[in-house]
Short mmCIF file of C-alpha atoms and ligand atoms in Angstrom, two decimals:
data_model
loop_
_atom_site.label_atom_id
_atom_site.label_comp_id
_atom_site.label_asym_id
_atom_site.label_seq_id
_atom_site.Cartn_x
_atom_site.Cartn_y
_atom_site.Cartn_z
CA MET A 142 0.00 -0.08 -0.04
CA LYS A 143 2.98 2.35 0.62
CA SER A 144 4.86 1.66 -2.64
CA GLU A 145 5.17 4.47 -4.87
CA LYS A 146 6.21 2.24 -7.86
CA THR A 147 4.19 2.30 -11.16
CA LEU A 148 3.84 -0.83 -13.27
CA GLN A 149 3.11 -1.25 -17.00
CA ILE A 150 0.91 -4.33 -16.97
CA ASN A 151 -1.24 -6.41 -19.24
CA ASP A 152 -4.87 -7.22 -18.55
CA PHE A 153 -5.37 -11.02 -18.76
CA GLY A 154 -8.81 -11.11 -17.26
CA ALA A 155 -12.26 -9.69 -17.79
CA GLY A 156 -11.11 -6.15 -17.74
CA SER A 157 -11.11 -3.83 -14.75
CA LYS A 158 -13.85 -1.83 -13.34
CA MET A 159 -11.21 0.39 -11.55
CA PHE A 160 -8.44 1.08 -14.14
CA ALA A 161 -8.74 2.80 -17.38
CA SER A 162 -4.99 2.31 -18.65
CA ASN A 163 -2.35 -0.30 -18.22
CA LYS A 164 -0.10 1.85 -16.00
CA LYS A 165 -0.91 1.20 -12.53
CA LEU A 166 0.50 2.13 -9.17
CA VAL A 167 1.30 -0.81 -7.01
CA SER A 168 -0.59 0.92 -4.25
CA GLU A 169 -3.64 0.96 -6.40
CA ILE A 170 -3.49 -2.73 -7.14
CA ALA A 171 -3.13 -3.39 -3.43
CA LYS A 172 -6.21 -1.30 -2.58
CA SER A 173 -8.42 -2.62 -5.38
CA SER A 174 -7.44 -6.17 -6.49
CA LEU A 175 -6.35 -8.10 -3.29
CA SER A 176 -8.34 -10.28 -1.05
CA SER A 177 -9.06 -8.45 2.24
CA VAL A 178 -7.34 -9.65 5.52
CA SER A 179 -10.60 -11.33 6.74
CA LYS A 180 -10.95 -13.19 3.38
CA CYS A 181 -7.34 -14.34 3.64
CA ARG A 182 -7.86 -15.50 7.17
CA ILE A 183 -10.94 -17.72 6.01
CA LEU A 184 -8.76 -19.16 3.27
CA PHE A 185 -5.98 -19.96 5.77
CA ASN A 186 -8.34 -21.52 8.29
CA LEU A 187 -10.11 -23.70 5.62
CA VAL A 188 -6.83 -24.99 4.46
CA LEU A 189 -5.50 -25.53 7.98
CA ASN A 190 -8.81 -27.19 9.24
CA PHE A 191 -9.51 -29.40 6.38
CA LYS A 192 -5.73 -30.36 6.17
CA CYS A 193 -5.30 -29.41 2.55
CA LYS A 194 -1.75 -30.14 1.21
CA ASN A 195 -1.91 -29.45 -2.55
CA ILE A 196 -3.07 -25.84 -3.13
CA LEU A 197 -3.67 -24.13 -6.44
CA GLU A 198 -4.55 -20.45 -6.90
CA LEU A 199 -5.50 -18.79 -10.10
CA GLY A 200 -4.58 -15.13 -9.80
CA THR A 201 -1.49 -14.40 -7.67
CA SER A 202 -1.41 -10.62 -8.06
CA LEU A 203 1.03 -9.22 -5.45
CA GLY A 204 1.19 -12.66 -3.64
CA ILE A 205 -0.86 -11.72 -0.61
CA SER A 206 -3.39 -14.53 -0.55
CA SER A 207 -0.84 -17.07 -1.73
CA SER A 208 1.18 -15.98 1.25
CA TYR A 209 -1.47 -16.80 3.55
CA LEU A 210 -2.08 -20.18 1.90
CA ALA A 211 1.47 -21.15 2.12
CA SER A 212 1.74 -20.00 5.77
CA THR A 213 -0.57 -22.96 6.59
CA GLY A 214 2.39 -25.28 6.83
CA GLU A 215 5.82 -26.02 5.47
CA SER A 216 4.71 -29.31 4.02
CA ASN A 217 1.90 -27.78 2.07
CA HIS A 218 2.56 -26.75 -1.47
CA VAL A 219 1.12 -23.74 -3.20
CA TYR A 220 0.98 -23.53 -7.03
CA THR A 221 -0.08 -20.05 -7.91
CA LEU A 222 -0.63 -18.65 -11.50
CA GLU A 223 -0.26 -15.18 -12.83
CA GLY A 224 -0.47 -13.69 -16.25
CA ASP A 225 1.66 -10.54 -15.82
CA THR A 226 5.37 -11.15 -15.52
CA THR A 227 6.05 -7.74 -13.77
CA ILE A 228 3.25 -8.57 -11.04
CA ALA A 229 4.63 -12.13 -10.70
CA GLU A 230 8.15 -10.89 -9.92
CA LEU A 231 6.67 -8.67 -7.15
CA ALA A 232 4.84 -11.54 -5.85
CA LYS A 233 7.92 -13.63 -5.85
CA SER A 234 9.78 -10.96 -3.77
CA THR A 235 6.71 -10.80 -1.25
CA HIS A 236 7.12 -14.62 -0.80
CA GLN A 237 10.92 -14.33 -0.41
CA SER A 238 10.65 -11.52 1.98
CA LEU A 239 8.28 -13.67 4.09
CA GLY A 240 10.69 -16.59 3.95
CA LEU A 241 8.05 -18.81 2.31
CA LYS A 242 9.63 -21.63 0.39
CA ASN A 243 6.55 -23.75 -0.50
CA ILE A 244 5.19 -21.47 -3.33
CA GLU A 245 5.72 -21.78 -6.98
CA VAL A 246 4.56 -18.85 -9.10
CA TYR A 247 3.75 -19.76 -12.80
CA THR A 248 3.69 -16.94 -15.32
CA GLY A 249 1.50 -17.01 -18.30
CA LYS A 250 -2.23 -17.08 -19.29
CA PHE A 251 -4.10 -19.65 -17.12
CA ILE A 252 -5.30 -21.44 -20.23
CA ASP A 253 -1.58 -22.06 -21.17
CA THR A 254 -0.03 -22.79 -17.79
CA LEU A 255 -3.02 -24.58 -15.98
CA PRO A 256 -2.89 -28.02 -18.04
CA ASP A 257 0.79 -28.39 -17.43
CA ILE A 258 0.75 -27.60 -13.62
CA LEU A 259 -2.21 -30.05 -13.22
CA ASN A 260 -0.18 -32.65 -15.08
CA THR A 261 2.54 -32.38 -12.38
CA MET A 262 0.10 -32.41 -9.57
CA GLU A 263 -1.16 -35.72 -8.29
CA ARG A 264 -4.23 -34.30 -6.65
CA VAL A 265 -5.71 -30.88 -5.88
CA ASP A 266 -6.94 -30.33 -2.29
CA PHE A 267 -7.90 -26.74 -2.36
CA VAL A 268 -8.35 -24.30 -5.35
CA PHE A 269 -8.80 -20.42 -5.10
CA LEU A 270 -9.95 -19.12 -8.35
CA ASP A 271 -9.35 -15.48 -8.19
CA GLY A 272 -8.89 -14.22 -11.67
CA HIS A 273 -10.43 -13.85 -15.18
CA HIS A 274 -13.79 -13.30 -14.03
CA GLN A 275 -15.90 -14.31 -17.25
CA GLU A 276 -18.48 -17.01 -17.48
CA GLN A 277 -17.06 -19.37 -20.01
CA ALA A 278 -13.46 -18.99 -18.75
CA THR A 279 -14.50 -19.90 -15.19
CA LEU A 280 -16.31 -22.96 -16.40
CA ASP A 281 -13.41 -24.14 -18.50
CA TYR A 282 -10.91 -23.72 -15.44
CA LEU A 283 -13.20 -25.41 -13.16
CA GLU A 284 -13.48 -28.30 -15.58
CA LEU A 285 -9.77 -28.64 -15.81
CA VAL A 286 -9.18 -28.55 -12.17
CA MET A 287 -11.93 -30.85 -11.28
CA GLN A 288 -9.98 -33.61 -13.18
CA LYS A 289 -7.54 -33.56 -10.19
CA CYS A 290 -9.88 -32.99 -7.42
CA HIS A 291 -11.51 -35.70 -5.05
CA GLU A 292 -14.55 -35.72 -2.94
CA HIS A 293 -13.01 -33.71 -0.14
CA SER A 294 -11.47 -30.95 -2.36
CA ILE A 295 -12.51 -27.45 -1.63
CA ILE A 296 -12.96 -25.04 -4.43
CA ILE A 297 -13.43 -21.21 -3.78
CA VAL A 298 -14.62 -19.07 -6.54
CA ASP A 299 -14.09 -15.32 -5.92
CA ASP A 300 -16.23 -12.36 -7.29
CA ILE A 301 -19.25 -14.54 -8.09
CA TYR A 302 -21.29 -11.22 -8.18
CA TRP A 303 -18.82 -9.44 -10.34
CA SER A 304 -21.00 -9.81 -13.29
CA GLU A 305 -24.11 -11.66 -14.42
CA GLY A 306 -21.83 -14.20 -16.33
CA MET A 307 -20.07 -14.97 -13.17
CA SER A 308 -23.28 -15.71 -11.28
CA LYS A 309 -24.30 -18.01 -14.09
CA ALA A 310 -21.00 -19.64 -14.12
CA LEU A 311 -21.40 -20.49 -10.43
CA GLU A 312 -25.01 -21.91 -10.88
CA LYS A 313 -23.90 -24.06 -13.83
CA SER A 314 -20.82 -25.39 -11.98
CA LYS A 315 -22.88 -26.39 -8.96
CA LYS A 316 -24.66 -28.93 -11.24
CA THR A 317 -21.31 -30.69 -12.31
C1 SAM B 506 -7.85 -10.43 -8.33
S1 SAM B 506 -6.20 -10.51 -8.58
C2 SAM B 506 -5.61 -11.84 -7.54
C3 SAM B 506 -5.46 -11.37 -6.06
C4 SAM B 506 -4.80 -12.35 -5.27
N1 SAM B 506 -5.42 -13.77 -5.29
C5 SAM B 506 -4.86 -11.91 -3.73
O1 SAM B 506 -6.03 -11.84 -3.09
O2 SAM B 506 -3.79 -11.47 -3.19
C6 SAM B 506 -6.42 -11.49 -10.20
C7 SAM B 506 -4.97 -11.55 -10.79
O3 SAM B 506 -5.13 -12.55 -12.00
C8 SAM B 506 -4.40 -12.26 -13.12
N2 SAM B 506 -5.15 -12.88 -14.19
C9 SAM B 506 -6.46 -12.48 -14.58
N3 SAM B 506 -6.80 -13.38 -15.69
C10 SAM B 506 -5.75 -14.04 -15.99
C11 SAM B 506 -5.57 -15.00 -17.06
N4 SAM B 506 -6.50 -15.23 -17.93
N5 SAM B 506 -4.30 -15.64 -17.02
C12 SAM B 506 -3.25 -15.19 -16.02
N6 SAM B 506 -3.43 -14.36 -15.16
C13 SAM B 506 -4.76 -13.78 -14.92
C14 SAM B 506 -4.36 -10.77 -13.07
O4 SAM B 506 -3.20 -10.14 -13.71
C15 SAM B 506 -4.44 -10.36 -11.55
O5 SAM B 506 -3.09 -10.22 -10.95
#
């Protein structure tokens, strides 16, 4: 929040309701795009209480929610995906500064990186889908991750009221 850095970033998602240009202050991203402390605590407690080991996050941004997820235990592993290389580098430095060694940040479009990452994962216990808030994209990512989920896996989809399409995606995914 205190950073005065400006980043030139790409929009990989459904566009932003906050930003008109691709030049963004880190402090603005921190204020508008990140999960709140209370949400991060819910994620943290879910992972801890349900003993989730293999954690997948779509949408790293500055690395805040992934830091909470990784803080659940050194033997847990967090795989987090981010499209923008500049943002991904900032996330890596956040993780480093917190001494978190159990997070891997994968850079690229979700649709390009996700299949390969899932291939390396035996199972997925916890998913936090927090990026690219479009109906069909959300359904496509859910279909992919569910191939590695089991009956106790937890899937969290953020921003379901962001658009009508997102609410539709949630309703459709409940039926699968
Ligand atoms: C809402 S932010 C994630 C916030 C983060 N989970 C937190 O709470 O700390 C979403 C991020 O997903 C990335 N993103 C959106 N759509 C993407 C896509 N299709 N492929 C790769 N990255 C994408 C954006 O660049 C953005 O940094």
